[in-house]
Amino acid sequence: MKKDFRLPKQVTQAIEKLNDAGFECFAVGGCVRDMLRGAIPHDWDLTTNARPHQMQQCFQGYHVIETGLQHGTLTVMIDHMPLEITTYRIDGDYTDHRRPDTVAFTDSLTDDLARRDFTVNAMAYHPQYGVVDPFGGSKDLQRRRIACVGDPTARFDEDGLRILRALRFASVLDFQIDPATDAAIHTQQNLLKHISAERIFTELTKLLCGQAAERLLCTYPNVIGTVLPQIQPMVGFDQQNPYHAYDVYTHSCKVTAAVPSLPVLRWAAFLHDTGKPHTFTKDERGGHFYGHSEVSERLAKEMLRQLKSDRKTMDNVLTLIRHHDTVFSDSPKQLKRLVNQIGMELTEALLMLHKGDVSAQAIHLREERMRDADHLMDMLRELKEQNACMTIKDLQISGKDLLEMGMVTGKAVGECLNYLLNEVVEEHLPNHRDILLSAAQSYLQRKTEEDKP
Ligand code: ATP
Ligand code: MG
């Protein structure tokens, strides 16, 4: 098969450099898959029969990083573009179900493609020779299928992470999983227990952010439950409440797909109700879940810690979960308070989560509640446009003013600014410099009185 693709000039340059020195070199893996499906690759991997030391000779004078020298991988920087170049290799036995005991270099491109996980990821491309596709990857791309290269059971046995990667690619690309691969996923899912937390977190985050996340999460609760046992009680948990059309797990999968595809929002959506099965009570009106946000937050913290999530993602996810059950009134004041408490970005995210949440509730409430959620978003946008005072830096006076006034410690300054902000947000005071200065003066006097023995 010959197809003409336009490669970035840095990629062409690297291929030519190796070819001129007498070596083969091809673009490989994700970038070929993405070019063939008409998407723009976000990074470029190359594969070559040159051994690492021969690559180093070829790229003398370039910035070369020894990314994984013993596995044959170097990163070459060409005009600010990092290119990962790997020697053709065959992986040895995988006794630990996660990485090969040894790797051996080979001169056969087909052997190198055979070690790759899925047919759609096992194609190479060269501007002169076109696409090299010994395992039917382009046919599977057309059929929108994720299928292992070779025997799925054996391939998952080598590296259990591939089970999660199959779900991840099916979610991101909105592909079906081939029946034989699907069957092996179910029999081999326990192999995921051997995989490091960091690798699982990366794949799971991509799965959650995929366009078909709802379908994959709903179809494979067993796989997700293997890596995150805390979600298991949600699966099939009947809410027994007229406000809720779905069991807790299905609801969570639907909310995940209903929020924008950003890691923090998707994680928060997926985990926001994990506390529900643990807080269930029932009376004549139906099932209730009082205090479930706190339990969800605790469980989410446990899961994200186990997965070694980065700190910022974890903190933001937990904040959204903690506030997800906020009862919103039609009040700008409430939004200002929230912005003051958690910041503008997270308040915006919280409203998106809220909209996603109500979109997956009982059908008779959905329309009205989604309209209300849109109204809240409009209200927040207006507050932003009006430059409404919502944080300390929006106040018309600063810490410097207070220091000049004679407030002696940073702590007193901070307390006074918080007091003033609160007064402005609650609309007890306007955000006018002179008025704030005199309110600060009174605050200072009161404090001095209080501190007298
Ligand atoms: P993305 O667009 O997410 O970067 P990708 O296909 O490039 O997708 P990577 O994780 O960057 O995925 O891996 C690059 C290539 O390396 C894959 O296309 C595949 O050929 C191969 N590969 C990666 N991980 C594995 C694995 N666990 N087992 C077998 N082959 C793998
Ligand atoms: Mg990649």
Short mmCIF file of C-alpha atoms and ligand atoms in Angstrom, two decimals:
data_model
loop_
_atom_site.label_atom_id
_atom_site.label_comp_id
_atom_site.label_asym_id
_atom_site.label_seq_id
_atom_site.Cartn_x
_atom_site.Cartn_y
_atom_site.Cartn_z
CA MET A 1 0.00 0.00 0.00
CA LYS A 2 1.37 3.39 -0.96
CA LYS A 3 -0.10 6.49 0.57
CA ASP A 4 1.33 9.96 0.42
CA PHE A 5 1.41 11.68 3.74
CA ARG A 6 3.09 14.93 4.50
CA LEU A 7 5.55 14.38 7.33
CA PRO A 8 6.92 17.22 9.44
CA LYS A 9 10.29 18.32 8.06
CA GLN A 10 12.07 17.19 11.23
CA VAL A 11 10.76 13.63 10.74
CA THR A 12 11.83 13.59 7.08
CA GLN A 13 15.23 14.91 8.09
CA ALA A 14 15.74 12.14 10.68
CA ILE A 15 14.64 9.41 8.25
CA GLU A 16 16.93 10.77 5.52
CA LYS A 17 19.86 11.03 7.89
CA LEU A 18 19.60 7.34 8.80
CA ASN A 19 18.88 6.29 5.20
CA ASP A 20 21.92 8.24 3.94
CA ALA A 21 24.06 6.32 6.43
CA GLY A 22 22.72 3.06 4.97
CA PHE A 23 20.04 2.25 7.58
CA GLU A 24 16.30 1.68 7.32
CA CYS A 25 14.05 4.05 9.21
CA PHE A 26 10.24 4.30 9.41
CA ALA A 27 7.65 6.32 11.27
CA VAL A 28 5.83 3.82 13.47
CA GLY A 29 2.94 3.22 15.87
CA GLY A 30 0.49 5.93 16.92
CA CYS A 31 1.59 8.51 14.35
CA VAL A 32 0.96 6.14 11.42
CA ARG A 33 -2.41 5.14 12.88
CA ASP A 34 -3.37 8.79 13.27
CA MET A 35 -2.21 9.80 9.75
CA LEU A 36 -4.21 6.94 8.24
CA ARG A 37 -7.38 7.98 10.02
CA GLY A 38 -6.90 11.58 8.96
CA ALA A 39 -5.92 12.91 12.38
CA ILE A 40 -2.87 15.00 13.19
CA PRO A 41 -0.31 12.95 15.18
CA HIS A 42 0.68 14.58 18.46
CA ASP A 43 4.08 12.92 18.56
CA TRP A 44 6.35 10.98 16.24
CA ASP A 45 8.09 7.70 16.92
CA LEU A 46 10.62 6.24 14.52
CA THR A 47 12.01 2.74 14.23
CA THR A 48 15.31 1.74 12.61
CA ASN A 49 17.68 -1.16 12.12
CA ALA A 50 20.55 1.09 13.28
CA ARG A 51 21.86 0.10 16.72
CA PRO A 52 21.91 2.81 19.39
CA HIS A 53 25.61 3.60 18.99
CA GLN A 54 25.12 3.88 15.21
CA MET A 55 22.21 6.29 15.79
CA GLN A 56 24.45 8.33 18.08
CA GLN A 57 27.03 8.56 15.31
CA CYS A 58 24.40 9.60 12.77
CA PHE A 59 23.06 12.35 15.02
CA GLN A 60 26.37 13.81 16.13
CA GLY A 61 25.96 17.54 16.67
CA TYR A 62 22.26 17.12 17.61
CA HIS A 63 20.91 17.17 21.13
CA VAL A 64 20.41 13.47 21.87
CA ILE A 65 18.80 12.18 25.08
CA GLU A 66 19.45 8.59 26.15
CA THR A 67 15.80 7.87 26.95
CA GLY A 68 16.07 4.09 27.22
CA LEU A 69 19.43 3.11 25.86
CA GLN A 70 19.25 -0.54 26.97
CA HIS A 71 15.92 -0.90 25.13
CA GLY A 72 17.37 0.83 22.10
CA THR A 73 15.57 4.15 22.46
CA LEU A 74 17.10 7.58 21.93
CA THR A 75 15.34 10.91 21.73
CA VAL A 76 16.78 13.25 19.12
CA MET A 77 15.83 16.93 19.21
CA ILE A 78 15.47 18.43 15.75
CA ASP A 79 14.30 22.05 15.60
CA HIS A 80 12.67 21.76 19.03
CA MET A 81 10.81 18.58 18.06
CA PRO A 82 11.63 15.51 20.16
CA LEU A 83 11.77 12.34 18.06
CA GLU A 84 11.88 8.99 19.79
CA ILE A 85 13.93 6.61 17.69
CA THR A 86 14.13 2.93 18.66
CA THR A 87 16.15 0.07 17.21
CA TYR A 88 14.02 -2.76 15.76
CA ARG A 89 13.65 -5.19 18.62
CA ILE A 90 12.13 -8.44 19.79
CA ASP A 91 10.99 -8.68 23.39
CA GLY A 92 12.11 -11.69 25.42
CA ASP A 93 9.97 -13.53 28.01
CA TYR A 94 7.70 -11.55 30.31
CA THR A 95 7.91 -13.45 33.58
CA ASP A 96 6.49 -10.56 35.61
CA HIS A 97 3.54 -9.90 33.22
CA ARG A 98 4.64 -6.31 32.76
CA ARG A 99 8.02 -5.96 31.07
CA PRO A 100 10.32 -8.19 29.04
CA ASP A 101 13.15 -9.90 30.92
CA THR A 102 15.42 -9.11 27.97
CA VAL A 103 15.18 -7.35 24.64
CA ALA A 104 17.09 -8.40 21.53
CA PHE A 105 17.77 -6.16 18.57
CA THR A 106 16.73 -7.49 15.17
CA ASP A 107 17.11 -6.52 11.52
CA SER A 108 13.49 -7.25 10.66
CA LEU A 109 10.90 -4.50 10.67
CA THR A 110 8.14 -7.15 10.72
CA ASP A 111 9.54 -8.62 13.94
CA ASP A 112 9.51 -5.17 15.50
CA LEU A 113 5.90 -4.61 14.43
CA ALA A 114 4.93 -8.03 15.82
CA ARG A 115 5.88 -7.02 19.39
CA ARG A 116 3.44 -4.09 19.33
CA ASP A 117 0.11 -4.31 21.10
CA PHE A 118 -2.71 -3.80 18.58
CA THR A 119 -2.91 -4.13 14.81
CA VAL A 120 -3.76 -0.43 14.42
CA ASN A 121 -0.57 0.40 16.36
CA ALA A 122 1.59 -2.05 14.40
CA MET A 123 2.08 -0.18 11.13
CA ALA A 124 5.09 1.71 9.80
CA TYR A 125 5.44 4.38 7.12
CA HIS A 126 8.22 5.58 4.85
CA PRO A 127 7.76 8.38 2.30
CA GLN A 128 9.16 6.16 -0.47
CA TYR A 129 7.74 2.75 0.41
CA GLY A 130 4.39 3.82 1.85
CA VAL A 131 2.59 1.98 4.66
CA VAL A 132 4.00 -1.32 5.94
CA ASP A 133 1.12 -3.27 7.45
CA PRO A 134 1.77 -7.00 7.97
CA PHE A 135 -1.02 -7.53 10.57
CA GLY A 136 -4.02 -5.93 8.92
CA GLY A 137 -3.95 -2.68 10.89
CA SER A 138 -5.46 -0.50 8.17
CA LYS A 139 -8.34 -2.95 7.67
CA ASP A 140 -9.01 -2.82 11.41
CA LEU A 141 -8.86 0.97 11.26
CA GLN A 142 -11.52 0.90 8.59
CA ARG A 143 -13.62 -1.57 10.56
CA ARG A 144 -12.97 0.50 13.68
CA ARG A 145 -11.61 -2.46 15.63
CA ILE A 146 -9.06 -2.92 18.38
CA ALA A 147 -7.47 -6.34 17.94
CA CYS A 148 -4.28 -7.71 19.45
CA VAL A 149 -1.35 -8.56 17.21
CA GLY A 150 -1.23 -12.36 17.52
CA ASP A 151 -2.91 -14.39 20.25
CA PRO A 152 -4.69 -12.00 22.67
CA THR A 153 -4.36 -14.29 25.69
CA ALA A 154 -0.60 -14.60 25.23
CA ARG A 155 -0.20 -10.89 24.54
CA PHE A 156 -2.08 -9.91 27.71
CA ASP A 157 -0.14 -12.52 29.64
CA GLU A 158 3.08 -10.77 28.58
CA ASP A 159 1.93 -7.32 29.66
CA GLY A 160 -1.33 -6.93 31.59
CA LEU A 161 -1.42 -3.19 30.93
CA ARG A 162 -2.47 -3.98 27.35
CA ILE A 163 -5.92 -4.90 28.73
CA LEU A 164 -6.43 -1.35 29.88
CA ARG A 165 -4.80 0.01 26.73
CA ALA A 166 -7.37 -1.87 24.62
CA LEU A 167 -10.16 -0.12 26.54
CA ARG A 168 -8.31 3.18 26.29
CA PHE A 169 -7.90 3.06 22.49
CA ALA A 170 -11.50 1.87 22.04
CA SER A 171 -12.65 4.83 24.15
CA VAL A 172 -10.43 7.47 22.53
CA LEU A 173 -11.10 6.30 18.96
CA ASP A 174 -14.68 5.11 19.56
CA PHE A 175 -13.77 1.64 18.25
CA GLN A 176 -15.20 -1.79 19.03
CA ILE A 177 -13.04 -4.42 20.64
CA ASP A 178 -12.56 -7.50 18.49
CA PRO A 179 -14.34 -10.59 19.93
CA ALA A 180 -11.17 -12.66 20.55
CA THR A 181 -9.48 -9.70 22.22
CA ASP A 182 -12.64 -9.03 24.23
CA ALA A 183 -12.81 -12.64 25.42
CA ALA A 184 -9.17 -12.54 26.55
CA ILE A 185 -9.78 -9.26 28.40
CA HIS A 186 -12.37 -11.06 30.53
CA THR A 187 -10.24 -14.10 31.28
CA GLN A 188 -7.00 -12.19 31.85
CA GLN A 189 -8.17 -9.08 33.72
CA ASN A 190 -6.47 -10.12 36.97
CA LEU A 191 -3.10 -9.59 35.31
CA LEU A 192 -3.68 -5.88 35.82
CA LYS A 193 -2.79 -6.48 39.47
CA HIS A 194 0.88 -6.77 38.42
CA ILE A 195 0.97 -3.36 36.78
CA SER A 196 2.45 -0.24 38.33
CA ALA A 197 0.08 2.43 39.59
CA GLU A 198 1.57 5.16 37.41
CA ARG A 199 1.01 3.24 34.16
CA ILE A 200 -2.57 2.45 35.19
CA PHE A 201 -3.28 6.06 36.08
CA THR A 202 -2.04 7.25 32.67
CA GLU A 203 -4.16 4.77 30.71
CA LEU A 204 -7.23 5.20 32.89
CA THR A 205 -7.08 8.99 32.54
CA LYS A 206 -6.97 8.65 28.75
CA LEU A 207 -9.84 6.14 28.85
CA LEU A 208 -11.94 8.55 30.94
CA CYS A 209 -11.20 11.39 28.52
CA GLY A 210 -12.11 9.35 25.44
CA GLN A 211 -15.16 10.05 23.28
CA ALA A 212 -16.66 6.61 24.03
CA ALA A 213 -15.85 6.63 27.75
CA GLU A 214 -19.44 5.89 28.78
CA ARG A 215 -19.67 2.76 26.63
CA LEU A 216 -16.29 1.38 27.73
CA LEU A 217 -16.83 2.10 31.43
CA CYS A 218 -20.31 0.57 31.32
CA THR A 219 -19.19 -2.50 29.37
CA TYR A 220 -16.14 -3.32 31.50
CA PRO A 221 -16.97 -2.56 35.16
CA ASN A 222 -15.09 -5.76 36.05
CA VAL A 223 -11.83 -4.47 34.53
CA ILE A 224 -12.21 -1.04 36.11
CA GLY A 225 -13.10 -2.74 39.40
CA THR A 226 -9.87 -4.75 39.25
CA VAL A 227 -7.76 -1.60 39.27
CA LEU A 228 -10.16 0.43 41.43
CA PRO A 229 -11.92 -2.00 43.81
CA GLN A 230 -13.63 0.94 45.55
CA ILE A 231 -15.97 1.41 42.58
CA GLN A 232 -17.37 -2.13 42.81
CA PRO A 233 -20.19 -1.33 45.31
CA MET A 234 -21.58 1.25 42.84
CA VAL A 235 -22.12 -1.33 40.10
CA GLY A 236 -25.83 -2.13 39.91
CA PHE A 237 -26.60 -0.21 43.12
CA ASP A 238 -30.28 0.74 42.83
CA GLN A 239 -30.89 4.30 44.11
CA GLN A 240 -34.58 3.58 44.85
CA ASN A 241 -35.43 7.22 44.38
CA PRO A 242 -37.75 8.87 41.83
CA TYR A 243 -35.09 11.51 41.09
CA HIS A 244 -32.67 8.89 39.81
CA ALA A 245 -33.19 6.89 36.64
CA TYR A 246 -30.00 4.81 36.80
CA ASP A 247 -28.01 2.71 39.24
CA VAL A 248 -25.09 4.57 40.81
CA TYR A 249 -22.43 3.17 38.47
CA THR A 250 -24.37 3.76 35.24
CA HIS A 251 -25.18 7.27 36.43
CA SER A 252 -21.47 7.91 37.11
CA CYS A 253 -20.47 6.67 33.64
CA LYS A 254 -23.10 8.92 32.05
CA VAL A 255 -21.97 11.96 34.02
CA THR A 256 -18.35 11.24 33.02
CA ALA A 257 -19.30 11.37 29.35
CA ALA A 258 -21.46 14.47 29.86
CA VAL A 259 -18.66 16.72 31.20
CA PRO A 260 -15.93 18.23 28.99
CA SER A 261 -13.03 15.93 28.21
CA LEU A 262 -10.54 17.22 30.78
CA PRO A 263 -8.81 14.89 33.26
CA VAL A 264 -9.90 16.72 36.44
CA LEU A 265 -13.53 16.94 35.38
CA ARG A 266 -13.72 13.38 34.08
CA TRP A 267 -12.13 11.94 37.23
CA ALA A 268 -14.41 14.01 39.46
CA ALA A 269 -17.46 12.91 37.45
CA PHE A 270 -16.51 9.24 37.58
CA LEU A 271 -15.83 9.21 41.32
CA HIS A 272 -18.32 11.81 42.62
CA ASP A 273 -20.86 9.25 43.89
CA THR A 274 -18.55 6.47 45.13
CA GLY A 275 -19.78 7.26 48.65
CA LYS A 276 -23.44 6.58 47.82
CA PRO A 277 -23.62 2.83 48.49
CA HIS A 278 -22.02 3.49 51.90
CA THR A 279 -24.50 6.17 52.99
CA PHE A 280 -27.77 4.69 51.72
CA THR A 281 -30.86 5.07 53.91
CA LYS A 282 -34.51 4.67 52.98
CA ASP A 283 -37.81 6.16 54.13
CA GLU A 284 -41.29 6.48 52.60
CA ARG A 285 -39.97 9.00 50.02
CA GLY A 286 -37.33 6.57 48.77
CA GLY A 287 -33.54 6.16 49.01
CA HIS A 288 -31.31 8.91 50.44
CA PHE A 289 -27.54 9.38 50.56
CA TYR A 290 -26.99 11.99 53.25
CA GLY A 291 -23.34 12.98 53.60
CA HIS A 292 -22.24 10.97 50.57
CA SER A 293 -19.99 13.77 49.25
CA GLU A 294 -17.62 13.43 52.19
CA VAL A 295 -17.46 9.66 51.82
CA SER A 296 -16.92 9.99 48.07
CA GLU A 297 -14.14 12.48 48.72
CA ARG A 298 -12.45 10.11 51.15
CA LEU A 299 -12.70 7.17 48.76
CA ALA A 300 -11.53 9.27 45.80
CA LYS A 301 -8.52 10.39 47.83
CA GLU A 302 -7.70 6.78 48.62
CA MET A 303 -8.00 5.74 44.96
CA LEU A 304 -6.03 8.65 43.53
CA ARG A 305 -3.32 8.12 46.13
CA GLN A 306 -3.12 4.44 45.25
CA LEU A 307 -2.80 5.37 41.59
CA LYS A 308 -0.07 7.90 42.46
CA SER A 309 -1.97 10.76 40.83
CA ASP A 310 -0.12 14.04 40.69
CA ARG A 311 -0.99 16.36 43.55
CA LYS A 312 -2.70 19.10 41.58
CA THR A 313 -5.08 16.75 39.78
CA MET A 314 -5.94 15.05 43.07
CA ASP A 315 -6.58 18.31 44.96
CA ASN A 316 -8.80 19.68 42.22
CA VAL A 317 -10.76 16.43 41.81
CA LEU A 318 -11.34 16.28 45.57
CA THR A 319 -12.52 19.90 45.71
CA LEU A 320 -15.07 19.24 42.97
CA ILE A 321 -16.32 16.08 44.67
CA ARG A 322 -16.58 17.85 48.05
CA HIS A 323 -18.79 20.55 46.52
CA HIS A 324 -20.64 18.49 43.90
CA ASP A 325 -23.83 18.21 45.92
CA THR A 326 -24.15 21.97 46.47
CA VAL A 327 -27.77 23.05 46.32
CA PHE A 328 -27.68 26.04 44.01
CA SER A 329 -30.03 28.93 44.47
CA ASP A 330 -30.60 31.58 41.87
CA SER A 331 -28.13 33.88 43.60
CA PRO A 332 -24.99 35.62 42.37
CA LYS A 333 -23.91 35.90 46.00
CA GLN A 334 -23.63 32.13 46.27
CA LEU A 335 -21.44 32.01 43.15
CA LYS A 336 -19.23 34.81 44.46
CA ARG A 337 -18.77 32.90 47.71
CA LEU A 338 -17.81 29.82 45.79
CA VAL A 339 -15.27 31.68 43.65
CA ASN A 340 -13.82 33.14 46.82
CA GLN A 341 -13.60 29.68 48.31
CA ILE A 342 -12.35 27.52 45.43
CA GLY A 343 -11.33 29.96 42.68
CA MET A 344 -12.88 30.85 39.33
CA GLU A 345 -11.57 27.87 37.36
CA LEU A 346 -12.91 25.29 39.79
CA THR A 347 -16.23 27.12 40.14
CA GLU A 348 -16.63 26.93 36.36
CA ALA A 349 -15.70 23.25 36.48
CA LEU A 350 -18.15 22.66 39.34
CA LEU A 351 -21.00 24.13 37.30
CA MET A 352 -20.08 21.83 34.38
CA LEU A 353 -20.04 18.87 36.74
CA HIS A 354 -23.40 19.97 38.13
CA LYS A 355 -24.88 20.16 34.64
CA GLY A 356 -23.47 16.72 33.77
CA ASP A 357 -24.86 15.36 37.03
CA VAL A 358 -28.41 16.58 36.43
CA SER A 359 -28.27 15.46 32.79
CA ALA A 360 -28.07 11.87 34.06
CA GLN A 361 -30.92 12.07 36.58
CA ALA A 362 -34.56 11.08 36.10
CA ILE A 363 -35.91 12.14 32.74
CA HIS A 364 -38.81 14.24 34.08
CA LEU A 365 -36.40 16.56 35.93
CA ARG A 366 -33.63 16.73 33.40
CA GLU A 367 -34.78 19.50 31.13
CA GLU A 368 -35.64 21.99 33.85
CA ARG A 369 -32.53 21.28 35.89
CA MET A 370 -30.25 21.56 32.88
CA ARG A 371 -31.85 24.91 32.04
CA ASP A 372 -31.17 26.04 35.62
CA ALA A 373 -27.57 24.86 35.29
CA ASP A 374 -27.14 26.87 32.08
CA HIS A 375 -28.56 29.87 33.89
CA LEU A 376 -25.94 29.49 36.62
CA MET A 377 -23.20 29.39 33.98
CA ASP A 378 -24.59 32.56 32.38
CA MET A 379 -24.69 34.22 35.77
CA LEU A 380 -21.04 33.35 36.44
CA ARG A 381 -20.05 34.62 32.99
CA GLU A 382 -21.82 37.92 33.72
CA LEU A 383 -20.06 38.27 37.07
CA LYS A 384 -16.77 37.77 35.27
CA GLU A 385 -17.63 40.33 32.61
CA GLN A 386 -18.64 42.85 35.25
CA ASN A 387 -15.32 42.26 37.05
CA ALA A 388 -17.35 41.57 40.17
CA CYS A 389 -15.35 41.42 43.37
CA MET A 390 -14.93 37.75 44.27
CA THR A 391 -11.37 37.38 45.52
CA ILE A 392 -8.98 39.43 47.63
CA LYS A 393 -7.12 40.68 44.62
CA ASP A 394 -10.36 42.19 43.28
CA LEU A 395 -10.68 44.45 46.35
CA GLN A 396 -10.09 48.13 45.76
CA ILE A 397 -7.53 48.19 48.58
CA SER A 398 -4.47 46.04 49.16
CA GLY A 399 -2.38 44.69 52.01
CA LYS A 400 -0.03 47.62 51.53
CA ASP A 401 -2.80 50.07 52.43
CA LEU A 402 -3.46 48.14 55.62
CA LEU A 403 0.21 48.06 56.58
CA GLU A 404 0.36 51.83 56.12
CA MET A 405 -2.64 52.08 58.37
CA GLY A 406 -0.65 50.42 61.12
CA MET A 407 -1.61 46.78 60.96
CA VAL A 408 1.51 45.19 62.24
CA THR A 409 1.45 41.54 61.26
CA GLY A 410 0.83 39.75 57.99
CA LYS A 411 -1.75 37.67 59.80
CA ALA A 412 -3.76 40.72 60.85
CA VAL A 413 -3.59 42.06 57.29
CA GLY A 414 -4.83 38.74 55.90
CA GLU A 415 -7.68 38.57 58.41
CA CYS A 416 -8.76 42.12 57.65
CA LEU A 417 -8.71 41.55 53.87
CA ASN A 418 -10.80 38.41 54.33
CA TYR A 419 -13.24 40.32 56.51
CA LEU A 420 -13.57 43.08 53.89
CA LEU A 421 -13.97 40.60 51.05
CA ASN A 422 -16.67 38.82 52.97
CA GLU A 423 -18.51 42.09 53.54
CA VAL A 424 -18.31 42.93 49.83
CA VAL A 425 -19.36 39.46 48.65
CA GLU A 426 -22.32 39.52 51.07
CA GLU A 427 -23.16 42.95 49.64
CA HIS A 428 -22.89 44.66 53.03
CA LEU A 429 -20.27 47.02 51.61
CA PRO A 430 -19.60 48.29 48.08
CA ASN A 431 -16.15 47.69 46.62
CA HIS A 432 -15.13 51.37 46.91
CA ARG A 433 -11.70 52.32 48.09
CA ASP A 434 -12.71 55.06 50.56
CA ILE A 435 -15.44 52.96 52.11
CA LEU A 436 -13.12 49.96 52.44
CA LEU A 437 -10.41 52.12 54.01
CA SER A 438 -12.80 53.40 56.65
CA ALA A 439 -14.20 49.90 57.26
CA ALA A 440 -10.62 48.69 57.72
CA GLN A 441 -10.01 51.54 60.16
CA SER A 442 -13.02 50.48 62.25
CA TYR A 443 -11.92 46.84 62.04
CA LEU A 444 -8.47 47.83 63.31
CA GLN A 445 -9.94 49.85 66.18
CA ARG A 446 -12.19 46.96 67.17
CA LYS A 447 -9.24 44.60 67.15
CA THR A 448 -7.15 46.95 69.29
CA GLU A 449 -10.03 47.24 71.79
CA GLU A 450 -10.40 43.47 71.90
CA ASP A 451 -6.68 42.95 72.45
CA LYS A 452 -6.58 45.31 75.46
CA PRO A 453 -6.05 43.41 78.72
P1 ATP B 1 -0.88 7.99 21.76
O1 ATP B 1 -1.58 8.68 20.67
O2 ATP B 1 -1.67 7.94 23.00
O3 ATP B 1 0.54 8.44 22.01
P2 ATP B 1 0.41 5.65 20.83
O4 ATP B 1 -0.08 4.55 19.95
O5 ATP B 1 1.53 6.48 20.32
O6 ATP B 1 -0.82 6.50 21.24
P3 ATP B 1 2.08 5.05 23.06
O7 ATP B 1 1.71 4.62 24.42
O8 ATP B 1 2.74 6.37 22.88
O9 ATP B 1 0.78 4.97 22.19
O10 ATP B 1 2.99 3.91 22.42
C1 ATP B 1 3.65 4.03 21.18
C2 ATP B 1 3.63 2.71 20.43
O11 ATP B 1 4.39 1.74 21.14
C3 ATP B 1 2.24 2.10 20.27
O12 ATP B 1 1.59 2.60 19.12
C4 ATP B 1 2.57 0.63 20.18
O13 ATP B 1 2.99 0.31 18.88
C5 ATP B 1 3.75 0.48 21.12
N1 ATP B 1 3.38 0.14 22.50
C6 ATP B 1 3.22 0.99 23.53
N2 ATP B 1 2.92 0.35 24.67
C7 ATP B 1 2.90 -0.94 24.37
C8 ATP B 1 2.67 -2.13 25.13
N3 ATP B 1 2.37 -2.07 26.43
N4 ATP B 1 2.75 -3.31 24.48
C9 ATP B 1 3.05 -3.38 23.16
N5 ATP B 1 3.27 -2.32 22.40
C10 ATP B 1 3.20 -1.10 22.98
MG MG B 2 2.60 8.04 21.49
#
